[in-house]
XYZ file of C-alpha atoms in Angstrom:
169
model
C 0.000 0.000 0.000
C 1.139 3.424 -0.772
C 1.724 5.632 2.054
C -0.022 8.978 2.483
C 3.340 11.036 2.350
C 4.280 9.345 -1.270
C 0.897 9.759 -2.653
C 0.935 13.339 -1.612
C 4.311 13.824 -3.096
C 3.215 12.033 -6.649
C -0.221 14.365 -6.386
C 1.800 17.465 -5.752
C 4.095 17.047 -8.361
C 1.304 16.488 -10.685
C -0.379 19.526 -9.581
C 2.872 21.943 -10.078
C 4.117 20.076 -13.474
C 0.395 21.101 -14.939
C 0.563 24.352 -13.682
C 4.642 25.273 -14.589
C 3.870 23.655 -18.263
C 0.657 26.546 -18.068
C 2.614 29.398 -16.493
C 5.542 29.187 -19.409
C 2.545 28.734 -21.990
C 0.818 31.774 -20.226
C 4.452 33.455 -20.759
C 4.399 32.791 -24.380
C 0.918 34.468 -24.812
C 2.397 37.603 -23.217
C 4.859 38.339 -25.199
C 3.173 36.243 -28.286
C 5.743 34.521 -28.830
C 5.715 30.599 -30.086
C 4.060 28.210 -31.183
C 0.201 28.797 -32.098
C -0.834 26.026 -29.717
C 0.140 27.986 -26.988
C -2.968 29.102 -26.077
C -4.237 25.325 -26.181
C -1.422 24.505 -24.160
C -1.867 27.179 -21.527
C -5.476 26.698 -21.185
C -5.240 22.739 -21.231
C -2.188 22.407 -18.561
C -4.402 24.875 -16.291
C -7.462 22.774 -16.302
C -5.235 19.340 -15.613
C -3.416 21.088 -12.736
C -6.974 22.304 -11.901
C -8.242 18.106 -11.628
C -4.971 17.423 -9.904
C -5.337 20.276 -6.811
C -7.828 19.009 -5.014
C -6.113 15.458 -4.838
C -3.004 17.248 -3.767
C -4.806 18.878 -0.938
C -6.104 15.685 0.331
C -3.581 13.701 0.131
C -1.506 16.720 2.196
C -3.901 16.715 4.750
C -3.671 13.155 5.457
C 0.142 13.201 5.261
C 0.450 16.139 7.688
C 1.033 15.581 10.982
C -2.296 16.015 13.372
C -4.181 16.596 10.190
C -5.421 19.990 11.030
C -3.991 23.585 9.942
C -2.487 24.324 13.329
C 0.898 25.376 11.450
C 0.870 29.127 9.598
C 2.547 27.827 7.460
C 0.028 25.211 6.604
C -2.552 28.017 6.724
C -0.750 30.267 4.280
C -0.584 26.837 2.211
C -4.568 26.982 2.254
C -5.008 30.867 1.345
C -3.055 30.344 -1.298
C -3.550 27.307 -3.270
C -7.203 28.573 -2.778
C -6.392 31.813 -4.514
C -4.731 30.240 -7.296
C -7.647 27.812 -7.459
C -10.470 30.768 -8.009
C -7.921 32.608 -10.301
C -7.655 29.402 -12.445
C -11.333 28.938 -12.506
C -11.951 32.722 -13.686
C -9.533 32.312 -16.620
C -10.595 29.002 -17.622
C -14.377 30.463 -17.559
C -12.750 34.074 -19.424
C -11.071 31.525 -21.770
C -14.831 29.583 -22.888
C -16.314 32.753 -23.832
C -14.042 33.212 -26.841
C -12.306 35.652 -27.835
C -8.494 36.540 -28.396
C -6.118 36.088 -25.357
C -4.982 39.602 -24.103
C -2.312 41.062 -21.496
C -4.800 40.925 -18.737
C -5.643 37.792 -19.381
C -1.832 36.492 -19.651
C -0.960 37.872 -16.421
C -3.867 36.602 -14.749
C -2.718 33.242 -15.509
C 0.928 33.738 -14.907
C -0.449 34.885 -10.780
C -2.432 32.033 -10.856
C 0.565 30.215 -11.718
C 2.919 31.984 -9.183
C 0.704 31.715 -6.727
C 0.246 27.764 -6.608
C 4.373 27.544 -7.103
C 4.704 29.868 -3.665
C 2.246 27.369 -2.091
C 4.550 24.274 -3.414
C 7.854 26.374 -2.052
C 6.225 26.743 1.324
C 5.564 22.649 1.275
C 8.674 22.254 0.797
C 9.576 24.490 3.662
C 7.252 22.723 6.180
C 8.472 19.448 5.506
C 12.056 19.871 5.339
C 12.764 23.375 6.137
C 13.979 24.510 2.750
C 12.491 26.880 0.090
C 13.571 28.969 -2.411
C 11.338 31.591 -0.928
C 13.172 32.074 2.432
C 13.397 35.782 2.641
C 9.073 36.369 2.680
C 7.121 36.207 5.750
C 5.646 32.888 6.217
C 4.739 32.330 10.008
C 2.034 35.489 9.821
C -1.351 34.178 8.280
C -3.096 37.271 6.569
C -7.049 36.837 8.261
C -9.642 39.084 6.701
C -11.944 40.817 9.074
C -15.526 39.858 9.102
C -16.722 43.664 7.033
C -13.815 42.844 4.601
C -15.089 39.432 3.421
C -18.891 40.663 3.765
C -17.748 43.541 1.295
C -16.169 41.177 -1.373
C -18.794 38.741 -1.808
C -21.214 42.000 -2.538
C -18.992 43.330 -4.957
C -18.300 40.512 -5.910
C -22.100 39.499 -6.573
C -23.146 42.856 -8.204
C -19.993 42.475 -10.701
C -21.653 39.026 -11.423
C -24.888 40.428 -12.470
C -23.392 42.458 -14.816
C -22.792 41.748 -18.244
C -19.742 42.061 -19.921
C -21.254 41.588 -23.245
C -23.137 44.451 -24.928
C -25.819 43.219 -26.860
C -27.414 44.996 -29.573
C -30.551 44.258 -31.324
């Protein structure tokens, strides 16, 4: 039987493979460079690394030791990968409704991108005290206030009912 440790390591390096093939994609659409499946590529590697997260974050969870985010480093693991998770989503769903790939949309990928590599860099640090990220703060866990998070789901919400599309008759 595999253990929980190796099965979070083969699900984490799934996860960051699928999103570092996106990110240089992502990289190429910026500066439109490249092949002209780049924008397949990007796209494609995002929504594989996007099926592979959620395994990763199990699989972490039952490796870690107590199983609960008691660690701020854990924590900051959490706020992230979810952040790079609802970034992902929005430029997959951006992607779907057509259109040419822009700047915006580029860089929106490449921070998804970053943002799930930082997450990776600080698993590396809590399991073996080593990252390539050791100058930033990791031990202070960024907590929204209760008015803050109240105030982006209703902006949030009202920039949901608006369309983005102008229709004409």
């Amino acid at each position: 039987m595999i253990s929980s440790g190796t099965l979070h390591v083969i699900s984490t390096e799934l996860t960051v493979g699928m999103f570092s093939l996106s990110g240089i994609a992502f990289l190429f659409c910026l500066i439109k460079k490249g092949p002209v499946s780049r924008e397949a590529v990007a796209h494609w590697a995002l929504f594989f690394g996007l099926l592979a997260t959620p395994f990763a974050i199990i699989t972490g969870i039952n490796a870690s030791s107590g199983g609960e985010l008691s660690n701020p480093l854990l924590a900051n693991k959490v706020l992230l990968s979810m952040t790079a998770l609802g970034l992902a989503i929005g430029v997959l769903i951006r992607s779907r409704r057509g259109g040419d790939i822009d700047a915006t949309h580029s860089v929106l990928g490449l921070s998804s991108v970053t943002l799930m590599l930082v997450t990776a860099s600080i698993g590396g640090e809590y399991t073996r005290r080593e990252s390539l990220l050791f100058f930033l703060p990791k031990e202070t866990v960024p907590i929204f206030p209760m008015w803050a998070i109240i105030a982006i789901i209703i902006v949030g919400l009202f920039l949901i009912s608006k369309s983005t599309i102008e229709h004409r008759s």
